[in-house]
Coordinates of C-alpha atoms in Angstrom, one line a residue:
M1 CA 157.6 98.1 102.3
A2 CA 159.0 100.3 104.7
V3 CA 157.8 102.4 107.7
T4 CA 158.1 106.0 108.8
E5 CA 158.8 106.0 112.5
R6 CA 157.9 109.2 114.7
T7 CA 157.0 109.9 118.4
R8 CA 153.5 111.2 119.0
E9 CA 152.5 112.6 122.2
K10 CA 151.7 109.9 124.3
R11 CA 148.0 108.8 125.1
G12 CA 148.9 105.7 126.8
A13 CA 151.7 104.4 128.8
G14 CA 155.0 103.5 126.4
E15 CA 152.7 104.0 123.4
Q16 CA 155.1 104.8 119.7
L17 CA 153.1 105.4 116.7
V18 CA 154.3 104.2 113.5
E19 CA 152.8 105.5 110.1
M20 CA 152.1 102.8 107.9
A21 CA 150.7 103.0 104.9
W22 CA 148.8 100.6 101.9
D23 CA 148.4 102.9 98.8
P24 CA 147.1 101.3 96.1
I25 CA 145.2 98.5 98.2
T26 CA 142.6 98.1 94.7
R27 CA 141.9 99.2 91.3
I28 CA 138.9 99.1 88.8
I29 CA 136.5 101.7 90.7
G30 CA 139.5 104.0 91.8
N31 CA 142.3 103.6 94.0
L32 CA 141.7 102.6 97.5
G33 CA 145.0 104.3 99.9
I34 CA 144.6 102.8 103.7
Y35 CA 146.9 105.3 106.0
T36 CA 147.2 104.3 109.6
K37 CA 148.9 105.1 113.0
I38 CA 150.0 101.9 114.5
D39 CA 150.4 101.7 118.6
F40 CA 152.6 98.5 118.4
A41 CA 153.2 98.6 122.0
N42 CA 149.9 98.3 122.8
R43 CA 149.2 96.3 119.8
R44 CA 146.4 98.1 117.9
V45 CA 145.9 100.7 115.6
A46 CA 145.9 104.1 116.6
E47 CA 144.2 106.0 113.6
C48 CA 143.4 105.0 110.1
H49 CA 142.1 106.9 107.1
A50 CA 140.8 105.5 103.8
T51 CA 141.4 107.5 100.7
S52 CA 141.1 107.8 97.1
S53 CA 143.0 109.7 94.2
L54 CA 140.6 108.8 91.1
F55 CA 137.9 111.1 90.0
R56 CA 135.6 109.3 87.7
G57 CA 132.8 112.0 86.7
Y58 CA 130.0 109.8 85.3
S59 CA 127.5 112.0 87.0
V60 CA 129.0 115.1 85.3
F61 CA 129.4 113.5 81.9
M62 CA 125.9 112.1 81.9
K63 CA 123.9 115.1 81.2
G64 CA 122.9 116.1 77.9
K65 CA 122.9 111.9 77.2
D66 CA 120.0 110.2 75.9
P67 CA 118.8 108.0 78.7
R68 CA 118.2 105.2 76.7
D69 CA 122.1 105.1 76.7
A70 CA 122.5 104.8 80.5
G71 CA 122.8 101.5 80.7
F72 CA 125.5 101.1 78.6
I73 CA 127.4 104.1 79.6
T74 CA 127.1 103.2 83.4
S75 CA 128.1 100.0 82.8
R76 CA 131.6 101.4 82.3
I77 CA 131.6 102.5 85.4
C78 CA 133.3 99.3 86.6
G79 CA 135.2 96.8 85.0
I80 CA 134.3 93.6 87.1
C81 CA 130.5 93.8 88.0
G82 CA 129.5 96.3 85.1
D83 CA 126.4 94.3 84.6
N84 CA 125.0 95.2 87.7
H85 CA 125.0 98.9 87.0
T86 CA 123.3 98.3 83.1
T87 CA 120.4 96.1 85.8
C88 CA 120.3 99.2 88.0
S89 CA 119.9 101.4 85.4
V90 CA 117.4 98.9 83.6
Y91 CA 115.3 99.3 86.8
A92 CA 115.6 103.1 86.8
Q93 CA 114.6 103.8 83.6
N94 CA 112.0 101.1 83.7
M95 CA 110.3 103.6 86.3
A96 CA 110.9 107.1 84.3
Y97 CA 109.3 105.7 81.3
G98 CA 106.3 103.6 83.1
I99 CA 107.0 100.4 81.7
K100 CA 107.6 97.3 83.1
T101 CA 110.1 94.3 81.7
P102 CA 108.0 91.3 80.9
P103 CA 108.0 88.2 83.5
L104 CA 110.3 86.0 80.9
G105 CA 112.5 88.7 80.6
E106 CA 112.7 89.7 84.5
D107 CA 113.5 85.7 84.6
I108 CA 116.7 85.8 82.3
I109 CA 117.9 89.5 84.4
N110 CA 117.5 87.3 87.5
L111 CA 119.5 84.4 85.8
G112 CA 122.0 86.6 84.7
E113 CA 122.6 88.5 87.7
A114 CA 122.4 85.6 90.4
A115 CA 125.2 83.7 87.4
E116 CA 127.5 87.2 87.8
Y117 CA 127.1 86.7 92.0
M118 CA 128.6 83.3 91.8
F119 CA 131.4 84.4 89.6
D120 CA 132.2 87.4 91.2
H121 CA 132.5 86.1 94.7
T122 CA 134.0 83.3 93.9
I123 CA 137.1 84.5 92.3
Y124 CA 137.1 87.2 95.0
Q125 CA 136.5 84.9 97.4
D126 CA 139.0 81.9 96.6
N127 CA 141.6 83.6 94.8
L128 CA 141.9 87.1 96.4
C129 CA 140.5 87.5 99.8
F130 CA 141.5 84.4 101.0
V131 CA 145.0 84.4 100.0
D132 CA 145.3 86.6 103.4
F133 CA 144.3 82.9 105.2
C134 CA 146.4 80.7 103.0
E135 CA 149.6 78.6 104.4
A136 CA 151.8 80.8 102.5
M137 CA 150.5 83.9 104.3
V138 CA 150.1 82.9 107.5
K139 CA 153.3 81.5 107.4
A140 CA 154.9 84.7 107.1
T141 CA 152.8 86.6 109.3
N142 CA 151.8 84.0 112.5
P143 CA 153.9 81.1 112.4
S144 CA 152.4 79.7 115.7
V145 CA 148.8 79.6 114.4
L146 CA 150.0 77.7 111.0
Q147 CA 151.5 75.2 114.1
R148 CA 148.6 74.7 115.5
A149 CA 146.5 74.6 112.4
R150 CA 148.7 71.3 111.5
R151 CA 147.3 69.8 114.7
T152 CA 143.6 70.3 114.1
D153 CA 141.3 68.2 112.3
A154 CA 139.1 69.9 109.9
P155 CA 135.6 69.4 111.4
H156 CA 133.9 68.8 108.2
A157 CA 136.5 66.9 106.6
E158 CA 133.7 64.5 105.3
I159 CA 132.4 66.9 103.1
H160 CA 135.6 68.8 101.5
G161 CA 138.0 66.0 101.7
Y162 CA 140.8 67.7 103.8
R163 CA 142.1 66.7 107.3
T164 CA 143.3 69.4 108.6
I165 CA 143.1 72.8 109.1
A166 CA 146.6 73.7 107.9
D167 CA 145.5 70.9 104.5
I168 CA 142.8 73.6 103.8
M169 CA 145.1 76.6 104.1
E170 CA 147.5 75.2 101.8
A171 CA 144.7 74.0 99.3
Y172 CA 144.2 77.9 98.9
N173 CA 147.6 78.9 98.4
P174 CA 147.8 80.9 94.5
F175 CA 148.5 79.0 91.4
E176 CA 149.5 76.2 93.7
G177 CA 146.5 75.1 95.8
E178 CA 144.0 73.0 94.4
V179 CA 141.6 74.9 95.4
Y180 CA 143.0 78.0 94.4
K181 CA 143.0 76.7 90.5
N182 CA 139.0 75.0 91.2
A183 CA 138.0 78.7 92.2
L184 CA 139.2 79.7 88.9
R185 CA 137.4 76.9 86.8
V186 CA 134.1 77.8 88.6
S187 CA 134.6 81.2 87.8
R188 CA 134.8 80.2 84.0
V189 CA 132.0 78.3 84.3
T190 CA 130.0 81.3 85.9
R191 CA 131.1 83.6 83.6
E192 CA 129.4 81.3 80.7
M193 CA 126.5 81.0 82.5
F194 CA 126.0 84.9 82.7
C195 CA 126.4 85.6 79.0
K196 CA 124.1 82.8 77.9
M197 CA 121.3 85.3 80.1
E198 CA 123.3 88.8 79.0
G199 CA 125.2 88.7 76.4
R200 CA 128.6 89.8 77.2
H201 CA 130.4 89.7 80.3
V202 CA 130.6 92.3 81.9
H203 CA 129.3 94.9 79.9
P204 CA 125.6 93.6 78.8
S205 CA 124.9 93.8 75.1
T206 CA 121.1 92.3 75.7
L207 CA 119.5 94.3 78.6
Y208 CA 117.5 97.1 77.7
P209 CA 115.0 99.2 79.7
G210 CA 111.6 97.4 79.0
G211 CA 113.1 93.6 78.4
V212 CA 116.1 91.7 77.2
G213 CA 117.2 90.9 73.9
T214 CA 118.0 87.3 74.8
M215 CA 115.8 84.7 72.9
P216 CA 114.1 82.6 75.1
E217 CA 114.4 78.6 73.7
P218 CA 114.7 75.5 75.9
T219 CA 118.3 75.0 74.9
L220 CA 119.3 78.6 76.9
F221 CA 117.9 77.2 79.8
T222 CA 119.0 73.6 80.1
D223 CA 122.7 74.8 79.2
Y224 CA 122.9 77.0 81.7
L225 CA 121.1 74.6 84.2
S226 CA 124.0 71.4 83.3
R227 CA 126.1 74.2 83.9
L228 CA 124.9 74.9 87.3
V229 CA 124.6 71.7 88.2
S230 CA 128.5 71.0 87.6
I231 CA 129.4 73.7 90.1
L232 CA 126.9 72.1 93.2
D233 CA 130.0 70.4 94.7
F234 CA 132.0 72.9 94.6
V235 CA 130.0 75.3 96.3
K236 CA 128.7 72.9 99.1
K237 CA 132.4 72.4 100.1
A238 CA 133.4 75.6 99.7
V239 CA 131.0 76.5 102.7
A240 CA 132.4 73.9 105.0
M241 CA 135.9 75.3 104.3
N242 CA 135.1 78.5 104.9
D243 CA 133.4 77.7 108.2
D244 CA 136.0 75.3 109.2
V245 CA 139.2 77.8 108.8
F246 CA 137.4 81.2 110.2
D247 CA 135.8 79.0 113.4
F248 CA 139.4 77.9 113.6
F249 CA 140.9 81.8 114.1
Y250 CA 138.7 82.3 116.2
E251 CA 139.6 79.3 118.5
A252 CA 143.3 80.2 117.9
L253 CA 143.4 83.7 118.6
P254 CA 141.3 84.7 121.2
G255 CA 139.7 88.2 120.9
Y256 CA 139.9 88.0 116.9
E257 CA 136.5 88.8 116.3
E258 CA 137.7 92.6 117.2
V259 CA 139.7 92.3 113.6
G260 CA 137.2 94.7 111.4
R261 CA 134.7 95.0 114.0
R262 CA 132.0 97.9 113.9
R263 CA 129.0 98.3 115.2
V264 CA 125.9 96.4 112.8
L265 CA 124.9 99.2 110.9
L266 CA 124.1 97.7 107.4
G267 CA 122.3 98.6 104.0
C268 CA 120.9 95.9 101.6
W269 CA 118.8 97.5 98.9
G270 CA 117.4 94.6 97.5
A271 CA 118.1 92.4 94.6
W272 CA 116.3 90.0 92.2
Q273 CA 112.9 91.3 91.5
N274 CA 109.6 89.4 91.7
P275 CA 108.1 89.5 88.3
D276 CA 104.4 88.7 89.3
V277 CA 104.3 91.5 92.0
C278 CA 106.9 94.4 90.3
D279 CA 105.1 97.1 88.0
Y280 CA 108.1 99.7 88.7
R281 CA 106.0 102.0 89.8
Y282 CA 107.5 104.3 92.6
E283 CA 103.8 104.7 94.1
N284 CA 103.8 100.7 94.9
M285 CA 107.7 100.5 95.4
S286 CA 107.1 99.6 99.1
R287 CA 105.5 96.6 98.0
W288 CA 107.4 95.0 95.0
G289 CA 110.5 96.1 96.7
R290 CA 109.6 93.4 99.9
A291 CA 108.6 90.8 97.2
M292 CA 112.4 91.1 96.1
H293 CA 114.3 87.6 96.6
V294 CA 116.7 89.2 98.6
T295 CA 115.1 91.2 101.3
P296 CA 115.9 95.5 101.0
G297 CA 116.6 96.4 104.7
V298 CA 118.2 98.8 107.2
V299 CA 119.9 97.1 110.1
V300 CA 120.8 99.4 113.2
D301 CA 122.4 97.2 116.2
G302 CA 120.7 94.2 115.2
E303 CA 117.5 95.9 114.8
L304 CA 115.6 96.0 111.2
V305 CA 114.5 99.3 111.2
T306 CA 113.2 99.4 107.7
T307 CA 112.5 97.2 104.9
D308 CA 110.5 100.2 102.5
L309 CA 112.5 101.1 99.5
V310 CA 110.3 104.7 99.6
D311 CA 112.0 104.7 102.9
I312 CA 115.4 103.9 102.1
N313 CA 115.3 106.1 99.2
L314 CA 114.0 109.3 100.8
G315 CA 117.1 108.4 103.7
I316 CA 119.4 108.7 101.5
R317 CA 121.7 112.1 101.7
I318 CA 125.0 112.4 100.5
L319 CA 127.5 114.8 102.7
L320 CA 130.9 116.3 101.9
G321 CA 133.3 117.3 104.9
S322 CA 136.7 115.5 103.7
S323 CA 135.8 115.3 99.7
Y324 CA 137.2 117.0 97.0
Y325 CA 134.1 118.9 96.0
E326 CA 132.3 122.1 96.3
D327 CA 129.0 122.0 98.3
W328 CA 125.7 122.3 96.2
V329 CA 123.1 123.0 98.5
N330 CA 122.6 126.3 97.2
E331 CA 121.7 125.4 93.8
E332 CA 118.5 124.6 92.6
P333 CA 116.9 121.7 93.2
F334 CA 115.7 118.9 90.4
V335 CA 113.4 117.2 92.8
T336 CA 111.5 118.7 95.3
H337 CA 109.0 115.9 96.4
D338 CA 109.0 112.2 95.2
P339 CA 105.3 111.0 93.4
L340 CA 104.0 110.4 96.6
G341 CA 104.2 114.0 97.5
N342 CA 107.0 113.3 100.0
P343 CA 109.8 116.0 100.5
V344 CA 112.8 115.2 98.7
D345 CA 116.2 116.4 100.7
I346 CA 118.7 119.2 98.6
R347 CA 121.6 116.1 99.4
H348 CA 119.6 113.5 97.8
P349 CA 121.3 112.1 94.6
W350 CA 118.2 113.1 92.7
N351 CA 119.5 117.1 93.8
Q352 CA 123.2 116.7 93.7
T353 CA 125.3 118.8 91.7
T354 CA 129.0 117.7 91.2
I355 CA 131.4 120.2 91.2
P356 CA 135.3 118.6 91.6
V357 CA 137.8 120.7 93.5
P358 CA 140.9 119.3 93.1
Q359 CA 143.6 120.2 95.6
K360 CA 146.6 118.8 97.8
R361 CA 145.6 115.8 100.0
D362 CA 145.3 116.9 103.3
F363 CA 144.1 114.2 106.5
E364 CA 142.9 117.8 108.7
D365 CA 140.8 118.2 106.0
K366 CA 139.7 117.0 102.5
Y367 CA 141.9 113.8 101.6
S368 CA 139.5 111.3 99.2
W369 CA 137.6 111.8 95.6
V370 CA 135.0 109.5 97.6
M371 CA 131.9 111.5 99.0
S372 CA 130.7 110.7 102.2
P373 CA 126.8 109.0 101.6
R374 CA 124.6 108.5 104.7
W375 CA 121.4 107.3 105.5
F376 CA 119.2 109.4 107.8
D377 CA 117.2 107.7 110.5
K378 CA 114.1 109.6 111.2
R379 CA 113.9 107.9 114.2
T380 CA 116.9 109.2 116.2
G381 CA 117.9 112.0 113.8
E382 CA 121.3 110.3 113.1
L383 CA 123.2 110.2 109.6
L384 CA 124.4 106.6 109.8
A385 CA 127.8 105.5 108.0
L386 CA 126.1 102.5 106.8
D387 CA 128.3 99.6 105.3
T388 CA 127.0 97.0 103.2
G389 CA 129.0 94.1 104.7
G390 CA 130.8 93.3 101.2
G391 CA 127.7 92.8 99.9
P392 CA 126.4 89.0 101.2
F393 CA 126.9 89.7 104.8
A394 CA 123.9 92.9 104.9
R395 CA 121.7 90.8 102.4
L396 CA 121.8 87.9 104.6
Y397 CA 121.6 89.6 107.6
A398 CA 118.6 91.8 106.4
T399 CA 117.2 89.3 104.7
A400 CA 117.0 86.9 107.2
L401 CA 115.1 89.2 110.2
A402 CA 112.6 90.3 107.6
G403 CA 111.8 86.6 107.1
L404 CA 109.4 87.4 103.3
V405 CA 112.1 85.2 101.4
D406 CA 109.9 82.2 101.0
T407 CA 111.3 79.6 98.2
P408 CA 111.6 75.7 97.7
Y409 CA 115.2 76.8 97.7
V410 CA 115.4 79.4 100.1
K411 CA 113.3 80.4 103.3
A412 CA 114.1 83.5 105.7
T413 CA 113.3 82.6 109.1
G414 CA 113.2 85.4 111.0
S415 CA 117.1 84.6 112.8
S416 CA 118.7 82.7 110.0
V417 CA 118.5 81.7 105.9
R418 CA 117.9 78.1 104.9
I419 CA 119.5 77.3 101.5
S420 CA 118.5 74.0 100.3
L421 CA 120.8 72.5 97.3
P422 CA 119.8 69.3 95.3
R423 CA 122.1 66.4 95.0
S424 CA 125.0 66.9 93.1
E425 CA 127.8 64.8 91.4
K426 CA 129.3 63.5 94.7
L427 CA 127.6 65.1 97.4
P428 CA 123.9 64.6 98.5
E429 CA 121.0 67.1 98.9
T430 CA 122.0 69.7 101.3
T431 CA 120.8 72.1 103.7
L432 CA 122.7 74.5 104.4
E433 CA 122.0 77.6 107.6
W434 CA 123.7 81.0 107.7
R435 CA 122.4 82.6 111.0
I436 CA 122.9 85.8 112.4
P437 CA 126.3 86.2 114.2
K438 CA 127.3 88.0 117.4
W439 CA 129.4 90.6 115.5
S440 CA 129.4 92.9 112.1
N441 CA 133.6 92.0 111.7
A442 CA 136.0 90.7 108.8
I443 CA 135.6 86.8 109.6
E444 CA 131.6 87.0 109.4
R445 CA 131.8 89.3 105.8
D446 CA 134.3 86.8 104.8
R447 CA 131.9 83.5 105.7
A448 CA 128.9 85.1 104.6
R449 CA 130.7 85.6 101.1
A450 CA 130.4 81.7 100.9
Y451 CA 127.3 81.0 101.9
F452 CA 125.7 83.7 99.1
I453 CA 127.5 81.9 96.5
A454 CA 125.2 79.3 97.4
Y455 CA 122.2 81.2 98.0
S456 CA 122.7 82.3 94.2
A457 CA 122.9 79.0 92.9
A458 CA 119.7 77.9 95.2
M459 CA 117.6 81.1 93.6
S460 CA 119.1 80.0 90.2
L461 CA 117.2 77.0 90.2
Y462 CA 114.1 78.5 91.2
F463 CA 114.2 81.3 88.5
L464 CA 114.8 78.2 85.9
E465 CA 112.1 76.6 86.7
R466 CA 109.9 79.8 86.7
A467 CA 111.6 80.4 83.1
M468 CA 110.8 77.0 81.9
G469 CA 107.4 76.9 83.3
R470 CA 106.4 80.1 81.3
M471 CA 108.0 79.2 78.4
R472 CA 105.8 75.7 78.4
A473 CA 103.0 78.3 79.1
G474 CA 103.8 79.8 75.7
D475 CA 104.6 82.9 77.7
M476 CA 107.3 84.0 75.3
K477 CA 107.3 87.9 75.3
V478 CA 111.0 89.5 76.4
F479 CA 110.6 92.7 75.8
Q480 CA 108.2 95.9 76.0
D481 CA 108.1 98.7 73.6
F482 CA 108.5 102.3 75.5
E483 CA 109.1 106.3 74.0
V484 CA 110.8 108.7 76.4
P485 CA 109.0 110.9 78.4
D486 CA 109.4 114.8 78.3
E487 CA 109.7 114.8 81.6
G488 CA 110.1 112.0 84.5
I489 CA 112.2 110.7 87.3
G490 CA 113.5 107.0 88.6
C491 CA 115.2 105.3 90.8
G492 CA 116.8 101.6 90.2
F493 CA 117.9 99.9 93.9
H494 CA 119.7 96.9 93.1
E495 CA 122.6 94.9 94.6
A496 CA 126.0 95.0 93.3
V497 CA 128.3 92.0 94.0
R498 CA 129.9 93.9 96.8
G499 CA 126.6 95.5 98.0
V500 CA 124.2 98.5 97.7
L501 CA 123.5 100.2 94.1
S502 CA 121.2 102.6 93.2
H503 CA 120.7 104.9 90.2
H504 CA 118.8 108.2 90.4
L505 CA 117.6 109.8 87.1
V506 CA 116.0 113.0 86.5
I507 CA 114.7 113.6 82.4
K508 CA 114.2 117.2 80.7
D509 CA 113.1 117.6 77.3
K510 CA 113.8 114.1 76.5
K511 CA 117.6 114.2 77.6
I512 CA 119.6 113.4 81.3
A513 CA 119.0 116.6 83.4
N514 CA 120.9 114.8 86.4
Y515 CA 122.0 111.3 86.8
H516 CA 123.7 109.8 89.9
P517 CA 125.1 106.0 90.8
Y518 CA 125.4 105.3 94.1
P519 CA 127.5 102.1 94.0
P520 CA 128.8 100.2 97.5
T521 CA 132.3 101.4 96.9
P522 CA 131.4 105.2 98.0
W523 CA 129.5 104.0 101.2
N524 CA 132.0 101.4 102.5
A525 CA 135.0 103.9 101.5
S526 CA 133.7 107.3 102.3
P527 CA 135.8 109.4 104.2
R528 CA 135.4 111.3 107.5
D529 CA 132.0 113.5 106.7
V530 CA 131.2 117.1 107.7
H531 CA 130.5 115.7 111.4
G532 CA 133.5 114.0 111.3
V533 CA 132.0 110.4 111.5
P534 CA 134.5 107.9 109.9
G535 CA 133.5 105.9 106.8
P536 CA 133.1 102.2 107.2
Y537 CA 136.7 101.5 106.1
E538 CA 138.1 104.2 108.6
D539 CA 135.7 102.5 111.5
A540 CA 136.5 99.1 111.2
V541 CA 140.2 99.8 111.4
Q542 CA 140.8 102.5 113.4
D543 CA 141.5 101.1 117.2
M544 CA 141.4 97.2 115.8
P545 CA 143.9 95.1 117.6
I546 CA 147.0 93.9 115.7
F547 CA 147.7 89.7 116.2
E548 CA 150.4 89.3 113.6
E549 CA 153.7 88.1 115.5
N550 CA 155.6 90.3 113.0
G551 CA 157.3 93.5 114.4
P552 CA 157.5 96.9 113.1
D553 CA 160.4 96.1 110.6
D554 CA 158.8 93.4 108.7
F555 CA 155.5 93.9 109.6
K556 CA 152.8 92.7 106.8
G557 CA 149.7 94.2 108.1
V558 CA 147.5 91.5 107.3
D559 CA 145.1 91.9 109.7
I560 CA 144.2 95.3 108.7
M561 CA 144.4 93.7 105.0
R562 CA 141.8 91.2 106.5
A563 CA 139.6 93.8 107.9
V564 CA 139.6 96.2 104.7
R565 CA 139.3 93.1 102.4
S566 CA 136.4 91.9 104.3
F567 CA 134.2 94.6 102.5
D568 CA 135.7 93.4 99.1
P569 CA 136.4 96.7 97.8
C570 CA 136.5 96.5 94.3
L571 CA 139.3 94.1 93.1
P572 CA 142.4 94.2 94.9
C573 CA 145.6 95.1 93.4
G574 CA 149.9 95.2 94.7
V575 CA 149.4 96.5 98.1
H576 CA 152.4 98.5 99.0
M577 CA 154.0 100.0 101.9
Y578 CA 155.7 103.6 101.2
L579 CA 158.5 105.7 102.8
G580 CA 157.5 109.4 103.5
K581 CA 158.9 110.6 100.3
G582 CA 157.0 107.9 98.5
N583 CA 159.9 105.3 98.2
V584 CA 158.6 101.8 97.2
L585 CA 160.8 99.3 99.8
K586 CA 158.8 96.0 99.8
K587 CA 156.1 94.8 98.5
L588 CA 153.6 93.1 100.9
H589 CA 150.8 91.4 98.9
S590 CA 149.7 91.0 95.5
P591 CA 146.9 88.9 94.0
T592 CA 149.4 86.4 92.1
F593 CA 151.7 85.7 94.9
G594 CA 149.6 86.1 98.5
A595 CA 152.8 85.6 100.3
S596 CA 155.5 87.6 98.8
H597 CA 157.1 90.0 100.8
G598 CA 160.6 90.3 98.9

């Protein structure tokens, strides 16, 4: 990696800005590039732009398709969480067709999605994200911190078995570390659990509108249970290790809470339907949304603004500004009012028309294929650049504040979420408690991920009990027949692994007239909108301090990468820094060897 250096007009004493770009950072759902100007004299990031150079166009080629194919097509949007898209599409179709999944079928979907959360969060946290905190990376970027870690006892050593913080960091070294290797095994087991319920990973073969094709029999659930119990020790230890390392960073680097910090603007669309309440009717969506086992919600400055999916739906606006698209505000709307009679904005996904306009990247004008989703806060008139906190952070935050989830295994208290896990092979029955933190920053997004793996494991036990109870009672139905209507609209709300996921569907003449999936990446990676409001990645990185000990010549950018990766931007790929003319001089980070810098 190399840098291009230039002196700009001074904003402060001795300020000299160095332009640095990491591009690409992610793959699967497009390429993410982070372009910065760093003020090394004052140890801060002066400016940041997030850009994506890949146009997918699903909303274009979905038009005219048979709506029953939507789940199978949209799962291909993503090669890592395609099942979340299938599930969300099923939810939208159920609404449009006026049907509901039978309770046992809903339990099976919930079990599959819980396994996906455990799989994806584990492989991302331990094999990709935590590489930025491993011994090899810290040695290359903050050697003084590593020395302190070698002298610092781990507070939860009796749980995870590592005496010092440095011992934990070494356990996460790529390919060599014990935890790194164990995480790969856990990911294999959780994929097996997923396939038991949804047939194929990551593009489900047994999920359909109206239900599932999975045959319910006792061994289906006992096989899932035996695998779940086998990973509970790992889940409990992971929470303890994450807490120890992240608390250490706060102590070792005073002010580190500012890395990746932004205003608390969180969105969660809810997860895991409650089949006792959910009928998929839009008219009842407020009620069944609040019954979900992860509570939907919008959190602004620590306040829970709403848990109403109707409010959440109507508040979505798709803005442009820095995106390579032509505006559609003068087009004829597809939906003028929702089924309750509420007006639907022309910038709502139901009414969006995608008109791509390829052009040269210009950070003063258009620079990304990502649009700028915003949420309209009718209390203030603000168009809020919500983020998902990488998924778990927003889910835990909204659920905690709402205080609605109350099961034998997970309970929301109003300020925390308590997670109860049974005795496992080596560790006793354990109650974990995620508490709402002071900050929305990189460390807290990463910490929440470990807790949500535990949340998913706990809820899996609950879903298993419900499913096996239905079987014992003879309730074996998992699918409901349906007909595609001549006309209809539907919306599905779900949590993809990385956060909010919505699918909006319009049917005319039994075909798709309009279809817009909005996964978490457009929310998190959005560029500056027409009002100049930066997207969450940009906002989290811009003006943040730099703690890395290296200077401009061998700068790794680890604090910036921790900030961006805390949002779980799909699957991190090789991270490079480029010369102005695009020559790659040095590789900074690779998911296969986290400390590679040669």
